[in-house]
Amino acid sequence: MAKILDVYLHRELVGHLIQNDGGQMVFDYAENWLHRPDATPLSYSLPLRHKRFTRKECRGYFAGVLPEESKREIIARNLGISERNDYAMLERIGGECAGAVTFVLTGEALPTVDDHYRALSAPELAGILRELPRRPLLAGETGIRLSLAGAQDKIAVRVEGDAISLPLGGAPSTHILKPAVERFAGVVFNEAYCMRLAAAVGLPVAKTEIRRAEDVEYLLVERYDRTHRQGPEGTTLERLHQEDFCQALGIVSENKYQKEGGPSLKQCFALLREVSSAPVLDLARLLDAVIFNFLIGNNDAHGKNFSLLYRGEVTESSGAGTANLETRLAPLYDLVSTRYYPELTRDLAMKIGGEYSSDKVSKANFEQLAEDAGLAKPLVRRRVPELANSILSNLRSTEIEHTVTEALAEQIHTRCNVFLR
């Protein structure tokens, strides 16, 4: 028997995700949504249309909402569902997701007010962070319906000053907590340093802060897809819609690396040129992100590490926030120098000018990237040394006191100087 999830964008019913009698996941836009003059698609890969989307057409977006790799496997085991059943997993954990999408069993009402939270003491938070490797996203705990893409341990929370709370049901979060990873020493400090260094050289990035709960260090990342909006009844926390580049291109998460069929930089630049409301600015920002990732040694910058952010004006006639829609490259996130860990690959997630090996990328490869991406070669030729010099100027003023960041700064210093020579 077919099963149906109602799919909401903000608080508007936009479609139905169906597991048909053959167990296949398909998607239909709601007729009422299609007839609205301000209707927008859920994804660039799911344009508004009356015809049903097949599993192959819609899985890139919907499965892209879910966690990946071992985290997905553990969640499936904890919930007693098949690891490969995207529909069942969205049914169980699709309450508070990236962007402004929410999944509710058909026939059940969307909660009228998303303001249910459970305050956490420091010991409770530390306990949750220690538990995450065995219970990713706290899946299965009563009242918790959180989904975040990625293969790293993380949890979505609401932060008000020093107070941290867990969102219950479909309540929105404000931050993502990423605890230390035993396998990669100091990764919290590594990411915090790279994020702050990016901000120092002028790249738009998500705001981060290092905190500790008892003996557990974690990175607190402010969500760029959440905003506080002032209304007649006071300040409310609202979702902004977003999707990563794999979702926008209809590519499933397990194929996120270019070698496995994932996006190339050429496709990423083409996507931005097609959808951005300010393509000149966003193409320059994406170029800066590619150069910065290369110079700090972030070889894991794949298609799910770049996103589109959709900002709309919420009006009385447009509860879904689709009036005056603006599409922009989202602030950068997940900036980590993977090169710092010698056991990780030196190959890039996306080729630069036809070259995968980060050790072999040269000026000629960046010129080829310019040609592939439709950018002016003099711009790219000039921008690489500009960013390298800017990084060198800001390495020591970006202060995070830790042995990892001291060694990392030295490694980035050497890498920039070698490439400049």
Short mmCIF file of C-alpha atoms in Angstrom, two decimals:
data_model
loop_
_atom_site.label_atom_id
_atom_site.label_comp_id
_atom_site.label_asym_id
_atom_site.label_seq_id
_atom_site.Cartn_x
_atom_site.Cartn_y
_atom_site.Cartn_z
CA MET A 1 0.00 0.00 0.00
CA ALA A 2 1.30 3.46 -0.93
CA LYS A 3 2.49 5.79 1.86
CA ILE A 4 2.54 9.58 1.66
CA LEU A 5 4.50 12.36 3.34
CA ASP A 6 3.25 15.93 3.01
CA VAL A 7 6.13 18.22 2.05
CA TYR A 8 6.05 21.75 3.46
CA LEU A 9 8.17 24.71 2.43
CA HIS A 10 8.15 27.12 5.36
CA ARG A 11 4.52 26.52 6.45
CA GLU A 12 3.02 25.94 3.01
CA LEU A 13 2.08 22.53 1.60
CA VAL A 14 4.00 22.27 -1.66
CA GLY A 15 3.81 18.59 -2.54
CA HIS A 16 3.64 14.93 -1.62
CA LEU A 17 6.51 12.46 -1.31
CA ILE A 18 5.11 9.03 -2.05
CA GLN A 19 6.39 5.52 -1.47
CA ASN A 20 4.38 3.65 -4.09
CA ASP A 21 3.14 0.07 -4.06
CA GLY A 22 6.44 -1.05 -5.56
CA GLY A 23 8.42 0.61 -2.74
CA GLN A 24 9.74 3.37 -5.02
CA MET A 25 9.92 7.00 -3.84
CA VAL A 26 8.24 9.53 -6.19
CA PHE A 27 7.19 13.16 -5.81
CA ASP A 28 4.22 15.26 -6.93
CA TYR A 29 3.79 19.01 -6.51
CA ALA A 30 0.44 19.93 -4.95
CA GLU A 31 -2.02 21.38 -7.46
CA ASN A 32 -2.81 24.32 -5.15
CA TRP A 33 0.89 25.15 -5.01
CA LEU A 34 1.33 24.97 -8.77
CA HIS A 35 -1.55 27.42 -9.24
CA ARG A 36 -0.07 30.05 -6.92
CA PRO A 37 1.50 33.00 -8.76
CA ASP A 38 4.34 33.16 -6.20
CA ALA A 39 5.08 29.41 -6.18
CA THR A 40 8.75 28.43 -6.33
CA PRO A 41 10.32 24.98 -6.78
CA LEU A 42 11.73 23.03 -3.85
CA SER A 43 14.95 22.61 -5.78
CA TYR A 44 16.57 23.71 -9.01
CA SER A 45 16.51 20.00 -9.88
CA LEU A 46 12.71 19.84 -9.30
CA PRO A 47 11.18 22.53 -11.53
CA LEU A 48 7.49 23.28 -11.09
CA ARG A 49 5.44 20.88 -13.22
CA HIS A 50 2.29 18.75 -13.13
CA LYS A 51 4.06 15.56 -14.21
CA ARG A 52 5.22 13.24 -11.41
CA PHE A 53 8.95 13.06 -10.60
CA THR A 54 10.41 9.55 -10.69
CA ARG A 55 12.75 8.18 -8.01
CA LYS A 56 15.73 8.87 -10.25
CA GLU A 57 14.62 12.47 -10.76
CA CYS A 58 13.82 13.33 -7.15
CA ARG A 59 16.20 11.25 -5.05
CA GLY A 60 19.13 13.65 -5.46
CA TYR A 61 17.22 16.35 -3.59
CA PHE A 62 15.29 14.34 -0.99
CA ALA A 63 18.05 11.87 -0.06
CA GLY A 64 20.39 14.86 0.09
CA VAL A 65 18.53 16.09 3.17
CA LEU A 66 19.60 12.97 5.08
CA PRO A 67 22.85 12.03 6.88
CA GLU A 68 25.43 9.98 5.02
CA GLU A 69 27.77 7.00 5.23
CA SER A 70 28.20 5.32 8.62
CA LYS A 71 25.88 7.82 10.37
CA ARG A 72 23.03 6.85 8.09
CA GLU A 73 23.73 3.16 8.70
CA ILE A 74 23.68 3.58 12.49
CA ILE A 75 20.48 5.68 12.40
CA ALA A 76 18.74 3.06 10.27
CA ARG A 77 19.79 0.32 12.69
CA ASN A 78 18.64 2.34 15.71
CA LEU A 79 15.27 3.08 14.09
CA GLY A 80 14.74 -0.44 12.80
CA ILE A 81 14.45 0.58 9.15
CA SER A 82 16.37 -0.19 5.98
CA GLU A 83 19.49 1.91 5.46
CA ARG A 84 18.51 2.39 1.81
CA ASN A 85 14.93 3.49 2.51
CA ASP A 86 15.03 7.28 2.07
CA TYR A 87 11.28 7.61 2.54
CA ALA A 88 11.22 5.77 5.88
CA MET A 89 14.12 7.83 7.19
CA LEU A 90 12.49 11.13 6.19
CA GLU A 91 9.30 9.95 7.87
CA ARG A 92 11.17 9.38 11.13
CA ILE A 93 13.64 12.30 11.25
CA GLY A 94 12.39 14.84 8.67
CA GLY A 95 11.06 17.45 11.10
CA GLU A 96 13.89 20.00 11.38
CA CYS A 97 16.06 19.84 8.26
CA ALA A 98 18.47 22.03 6.34
CA GLY A 99 16.63 24.84 4.60
CA ALA A 100 12.91 25.42 5.09
CA VAL A 101 11.56 21.98 4.18
CA THR A 102 9.58 19.80 6.62
CA PHE A 103 8.06 16.34 6.18
CA VAL A 104 4.80 15.35 7.91
CA LEU A 105 2.73 12.18 7.50
CA THR A 106 -0.24 12.99 5.30
CA GLY A 107 -3.35 13.66 7.34
CA GLU A 108 -1.33 14.97 10.30
CA ALA A 109 -1.37 18.70 10.89
CA LEU A 110 1.77 20.80 10.81
CA PRO A 111 2.29 22.08 14.39
CA THR A 112 0.68 25.51 14.72
CA VAL A 113 3.63 26.91 16.70
CA ASP A 114 7.19 25.61 16.45
CA ASP A 115 8.35 26.66 19.91
CA HIS A 116 8.91 23.40 21.75
CA TYR A 117 12.40 23.03 23.20
CA ARG A 118 14.13 21.06 25.95
CA ALA A 119 16.74 23.01 27.89
CA LEU A 120 20.06 21.23 28.41
CA SER A 121 22.37 21.52 31.39
CA ALA A 122 26.12 21.27 30.79
CA PRO A 123 26.23 17.61 31.99
CA GLU A 124 23.26 16.74 29.76
CA LEU A 125 24.90 18.38 26.74
CA ALA A 126 28.19 16.60 27.42
CA GLY A 127 26.31 13.31 27.68
CA ILE A 128 24.59 13.90 24.34
CA LEU A 129 27.87 14.78 22.63
CA ARG A 130 29.49 11.60 23.98
CA GLU A 131 26.46 9.60 22.80
CA LEU A 132 26.37 10.95 19.23
CA PRO A 133 28.75 8.35 17.70
CA ARG A 134 26.35 5.63 18.86
CA ARG A 135 23.17 7.64 18.34
CA PRO A 136 23.63 10.11 15.46
CA LEU A 137 21.22 13.09 15.53
CA LEU A 138 19.61 11.47 18.62
CA ALA A 139 17.41 9.61 16.13
CA GLY A 140 14.71 7.62 17.90
CA GLU A 141 14.59 9.73 21.05
CA THR A 142 11.06 10.85 21.88
CA GLY A 143 10.17 14.19 20.30
CA ILE A 144 13.40 14.52 18.28
CA ARG A 145 13.01 14.75 14.47
CA LEU A 146 16.27 16.25 13.21
CA SER A 147 18.05 15.62 9.93
CA LEU A 148 21.39 17.08 8.84
CA ALA A 149 23.37 15.98 5.80
CA GLY A 150 26.99 14.88 6.12
CA ALA A 151 29.09 12.09 7.53
CA GLN A 152 30.31 13.87 10.70
CA ASP A 153 28.71 13.74 14.14
CA LYS A 154 26.57 16.83 14.75
CA ILE A 155 23.38 17.96 16.42
CA ALA A 156 21.05 20.92 15.79
CA VAL A 157 20.21 23.11 18.82
CA ARG A 158 18.75 26.47 19.74
CA VAL A 159 21.19 28.86 21.42
CA GLU A 160 20.11 31.93 23.38
CA GLY A 161 23.17 33.44 25.08
CA ASP A 162 24.71 30.62 27.10
CA ALA A 163 21.49 28.59 27.18
CA ILE A 164 21.32 25.60 24.80
CA SER A 165 18.11 23.70 24.02
CA LEU A 166 17.09 20.76 21.87
CA PRO A 167 14.32 21.48 19.33
CA LEU A 168 11.35 19.10 19.68
CA GLY A 169 8.99 18.09 16.89
CA GLY A 170 9.54 20.54 14.07
CA ALA A 171 10.84 23.48 16.09
CA PRO A 172 13.63 25.42 14.33
CA SER A 173 17.22 25.41 15.56
CA THR A 174 19.72 28.26 15.43
CA HIS A 175 23.07 26.46 15.57
CA ILE A 176 24.82 23.19 14.78
CA LEU A 177 27.15 21.55 17.32
CA LYS A 178 30.07 19.51 15.99
CA PRO A 179 32.01 17.65 18.70
CA ALA A 180 35.64 16.59 18.56
CA VAL A 181 36.44 13.51 16.47
CA GLU A 182 38.77 11.04 18.17
CA ARG A 183 40.25 9.89 14.85
CA PHE A 184 41.33 13.41 13.83
CA ALA A 185 43.18 15.21 16.59
CA GLY A 186 42.15 18.82 17.10
CA VAL A 187 39.67 18.90 14.20
CA VAL A 188 37.47 21.36 16.14
CA PHE A 189 40.39 23.81 16.31
CA ASN A 190 41.39 23.05 12.73
CA GLU A 191 37.94 23.96 11.39
CA ALA A 192 37.53 26.99 13.65
CA TYR A 193 40.92 28.32 12.53
CA CYS A 194 40.20 27.80 8.81
CA MET A 195 36.78 29.44 9.14
CA ARG A 196 38.21 32.47 10.94
CA LEU A 197 41.08 32.73 8.47
CA ALA A 198 38.56 32.73 5.60
CA ALA A 199 36.61 35.53 7.29
CA ALA A 200 39.86 37.47 7.83
CA VAL A 201 40.68 37.43 4.10
CA GLY A 202 37.16 38.60 3.24
CA LEU A 203 35.28 35.42 2.38
CA PRO A 204 31.64 35.16 3.58
CA VAL A 205 31.54 32.31 6.13
CA ALA A 206 29.21 30.93 8.78
CA LYS A 207 29.99 32.23 12.27
CA THR A 208 31.76 29.75 14.55
CA GLU A 209 32.76 29.52 18.20
CA ILE A 210 34.68 26.92 20.19
CA ARG A 211 32.95 25.81 23.38
CA ARG A 212 33.29 23.04 25.93
CA ALA A 213 30.77 20.93 27.83
CA GLU A 214 32.64 19.32 30.73
CA ASP A 215 35.61 17.65 28.98
CA VAL A 216 34.04 17.62 25.50
CA GLU A 217 35.17 20.32 23.07
CA TYR A 218 32.82 21.25 20.25
CA LEU A 219 32.43 23.74 17.44
CA LEU A 220 29.29 25.87 17.60
CA VAL A 221 28.24 26.94 14.08
CA GLU A 222 25.54 29.56 13.59
CA ARG A 223 23.04 28.50 10.92
CA TYR A 224 22.88 30.86 7.96
CA ASP A 225 19.52 29.30 6.96
CA ARG A 226 17.79 30.60 10.09
CA THR A 227 16.92 34.21 10.86
CA HIS A 228 15.25 36.24 13.58
CA ARG A 229 12.49 38.37 12.09
CA GLN A 230 10.67 41.19 13.82
CA GLY A 231 6.87 41.08 13.47
CA PRO A 232 3.78 42.60 15.07
CA GLU A 233 3.84 39.94 17.80
CA GLY A 234 7.55 40.23 18.52
CA THR A 235 10.65 38.43 17.24
CA THR A 236 10.22 35.02 15.63
CA LEU A 237 12.78 32.46 14.48
CA GLU A 238 12.25 31.62 10.82
CA ARG A 239 13.76 29.24 8.31
CA LEU A 240 15.42 30.27 5.06
CA HIS A 241 15.39 27.74 2.26
CA GLN A 242 18.67 26.36 0.95
CA GLU A 243 20.07 23.39 -0.93
CA ASP A 244 23.57 22.18 -1.63
CA PHE A 245 24.99 21.96 -5.15
CA CYS A 246 24.49 18.18 -5.35
CA GLN A 247 20.80 18.59 -4.55
CA ALA A 248 20.45 21.46 -7.04
CA LEU A 249 22.05 19.31 -9.75
CA GLY A 250 20.03 16.20 -8.82
CA ILE A 251 23.12 14.21 -7.82
CA VAL A 252 22.80 11.70 -4.97
CA SER A 253 25.04 12.17 -1.93
CA GLU A 254 26.89 8.89 -2.36
CA ASN A 255 28.21 10.24 -5.68
CA LYS A 256 29.31 13.62 -4.29
CA TYR A 257 32.95 13.23 -5.39
CA GLN A 258 33.71 14.08 -9.01
CA LYS A 259 35.53 10.76 -9.54
CA GLU A 260 32.28 8.99 -8.64
CA GLY A 261 29.99 11.08 -10.84
CA GLY A 262 29.71 14.12 -8.60
CA PRO A 263 29.77 17.76 -9.71
CA SER A 264 32.81 19.27 -11.36
CA LEU A 265 33.89 22.85 -10.79
CA LYS A 266 32.73 23.59 -14.34
CA GLN A 267 29.22 22.43 -13.39
CA CYS A 268 29.31 24.43 -10.14
CA PHE A 269 30.21 27.67 -11.90
CA ALA A 270 27.58 26.98 -14.59
CA LEU A 271 24.92 26.41 -11.92
CA LEU A 272 25.72 29.73 -10.22
CA ARG A 273 25.72 31.55 -13.54
CA GLU A 274 22.26 30.13 -14.24
CA VAL A 275 20.52 30.68 -10.88
CA SER A 276 22.28 33.45 -8.93
CA SER A 277 20.51 36.78 -8.53
CA ALA A 278 23.98 38.41 -8.49
CA PRO A 279 26.11 36.14 -10.70
CA VAL A 280 29.09 38.47 -10.99
CA LEU A 281 29.49 38.62 -7.20
CA ASP A 282 28.77 34.94 -6.60
CA LEU A 283 31.07 33.66 -9.35
CA ALA A 284 33.90 35.73 -7.81
CA ARG A 285 33.07 34.34 -4.35
CA LEU A 286 33.07 30.76 -5.61
CA LEU A 287 36.42 31.34 -7.31
CA ASP A 288 37.81 32.70 -4.03
CA ALA A 289 36.44 29.64 -2.19
CA VAL A 290 38.15 27.26 -4.64
CA ILE A 291 41.47 29.08 -4.34
CA PHE A 292 41.22 29.34 -0.54
CA ASN A 293 40.40 25.63 -0.14
CA PHE A 294 43.37 24.74 -2.30
CA LEU A 295 45.78 26.99 -0.40
CA ILE A 296 44.77 25.76 3.07
CA GLY A 297 44.83 22.13 1.92
CA ASN A 298 41.10 21.37 2.08
CA ASN A 299 40.99 18.52 -0.42
CA ASP A 300 37.48 17.47 0.63
CA ALA A 301 35.61 20.44 -0.88
CA HIS A 302 32.94 18.52 -2.82
CA GLY A 303 29.54 19.51 -4.19
CA LYS A 304 27.75 19.19 -0.84
CA ASN A 305 30.09 21.76 0.70
CA PHE A 306 28.62 24.58 -1.41
CA SER A 307 25.00 25.70 -1.20
CA LEU A 308 22.41 28.04 -2.66
CA LEU A 309 20.49 30.23 -0.22
CA TYR A 310 17.00 31.39 -1.15
CA ARG A 311 15.82 34.57 0.52
CA GLY A 312 12.23 35.69 0.04
CA GLU A 313 10.07 38.42 1.47
CA VAL A 314 7.47 37.00 3.87
CA THR A 315 4.19 38.81 3.22
CA GLU A 316 0.57 38.23 4.12
CA SER A 317 -0.10 36.74 0.70
CA SER A 318 3.10 34.72 0.65
CA GLY A 319 3.54 32.62 3.77
CA ALA A 320 6.20 30.59 2.01
CA GLY A 321 8.45 33.60 1.66
CA THR A 322 8.55 33.42 -2.13
CA ALA A 323 7.87 37.06 -2.97
CA ASN A 324 10.90 38.92 -4.39
CA LEU A 325 12.95 35.72 -4.23
CA GLU A 326 16.72 36.16 -4.25
CA THR A 327 19.11 33.26 -4.92
CA ARG A 328 22.70 33.62 -3.71
CA LEU A 329 25.75 31.51 -2.97
CA ALA A 330 25.48 30.63 0.72
CA PRO A 331 28.24 31.52 3.20
CA LEU A 332 31.05 28.96 3.29
CA TYR A 333 31.05 26.13 5.83
CA ASP A 334 32.98 22.92 6.58
CA LEU A 335 36.37 24.53 5.90
CA VAL A 336 38.94 22.07 7.24
CA SER A 337 42.54 21.51 6.21
CA THR A 338 42.37 17.79 5.46
CA ARG A 339 46.01 17.96 4.36
CA TYR A 340 46.94 18.39 8.01
CA TYR A 341 46.07 14.69 8.52
CA PRO A 342 48.68 12.67 6.55
CA GLU A 343 46.47 9.58 6.36
CA LEU A 344 43.87 11.45 4.24
CA THR A 345 44.07 11.57 0.46
CA ARG A 346 46.01 14.29 -1.36
CA ASP A 347 43.53 14.10 -4.24
CA LEU A 348 40.99 16.90 -4.65
CA ALA A 349 37.25 16.23 -4.46
CA MET A 350 36.87 18.29 -7.65
CA LYS A 351 39.60 18.67 -10.26
CA ILE A 352 41.25 22.05 -10.74
CA GLY A 353 41.95 22.53 -14.44
CA GLY A 354 42.01 18.80 -15.15
CA GLU A 355 44.25 17.89 -12.17
CA TYR A 356 43.13 15.83 -9.17
CA SER A 357 46.41 15.74 -7.23
CA SER A 358 46.73 18.74 -4.94
CA ASP A 359 50.52 18.31 -5.14
CA LYS A 360 50.53 18.82 -8.91
CA VAL A 361 48.19 21.77 -9.35
CA SER A 362 50.01 24.62 -11.08
CA LYS A 363 49.38 28.07 -12.54
CA ALA A 364 48.48 26.37 -15.82
CA ASN A 365 45.73 24.37 -14.08
CA PHE A 366 44.18 27.53 -12.68
CA GLU A 367 44.24 29.04 -16.17
CA GLN A 368 42.48 25.93 -17.44
CA LEU A 369 39.94 26.31 -14.61
CA ALA A 370 39.27 29.86 -15.84
CA GLU A 371 38.58 28.53 -19.32
CA ASP A 372 36.37 25.69 -18.03
CA ALA A 373 34.37 28.04 -15.78
CA GLY A 374 34.03 30.82 -18.34
CA LEU A 375 36.12 33.25 -16.28
CA ALA A 376 38.72 35.69 -17.51
CA LYS A 377 42.21 34.20 -17.28
CA PRO A 378 43.80 37.49 -16.11
CA LEU A 379 41.29 37.60 -13.22
CA VAL A 380 42.17 34.09 -12.06
CA ARG A 381 45.89 34.63 -12.68
CA ARG A 382 45.76 37.75 -10.48
CA ARG A 383 43.44 36.39 -7.79
CA VAL A 384 45.52 33.33 -6.80
CA PRO A 385 48.59 35.31 -5.57
CA GLU A 386 46.33 38.00 -4.08
CA LEU A 387 44.60 35.46 -1.86
CA ALA A 388 47.86 33.68 -1.04
CA ASN A 389 49.39 36.96 0.13
CA SER A 390 46.24 37.87 2.05
CA ILE A 391 46.34 34.51 3.82
CA LEU A 392 50.00 35.03 4.71
CA SER A 393 49.18 38.48 6.12
CA ASN A 394 46.42 37.10 8.34
CA LEU A 395 47.90 33.79 9.50
CA ARG A 396 49.33 35.13 12.76
CA SER A 397 46.53 37.56 13.57
CA THR A 398 43.97 34.73 13.41
CA GLU A 399 44.33 33.59 17.00
CA ILE A 400 43.18 30.21 18.27
CA GLU A 401 45.60 28.92 20.85
CA HIS A 402 46.16 25.23 20.28
CA THR A 403 49.08 23.07 19.18
CA VAL A 404 47.11 21.98 16.11
CA THR A 405 46.54 25.55 14.90
CA GLU A 406 50.20 26.46 15.45
CA ALA A 407 51.30 23.55 13.25
CA LEU A 408 48.50 24.21 10.78
CA ALA A 409 49.45 27.87 10.40
CA GLU A 410 53.01 26.85 9.65
CA GLN A 411 51.85 24.30 7.08
CA ILE A 412 49.59 26.84 5.31
CA HIS A 413 52.43 29.41 5.41
CA THR A 414 54.75 26.99 3.65
CA ARG A 415 52.08 25.97 1.13
CA CYS A 416 51.28 29.56 0.15
CA ASN A 417 54.94 30.48 -0.23
CA VAL A 418 55.69 27.41 -2.34
CA PHE A 419 52.81 28.17 -4.67
CA LEU A 420 53.77 31.83 -4.91
CA ARG A 421 57.28 30.82 -5.95
#
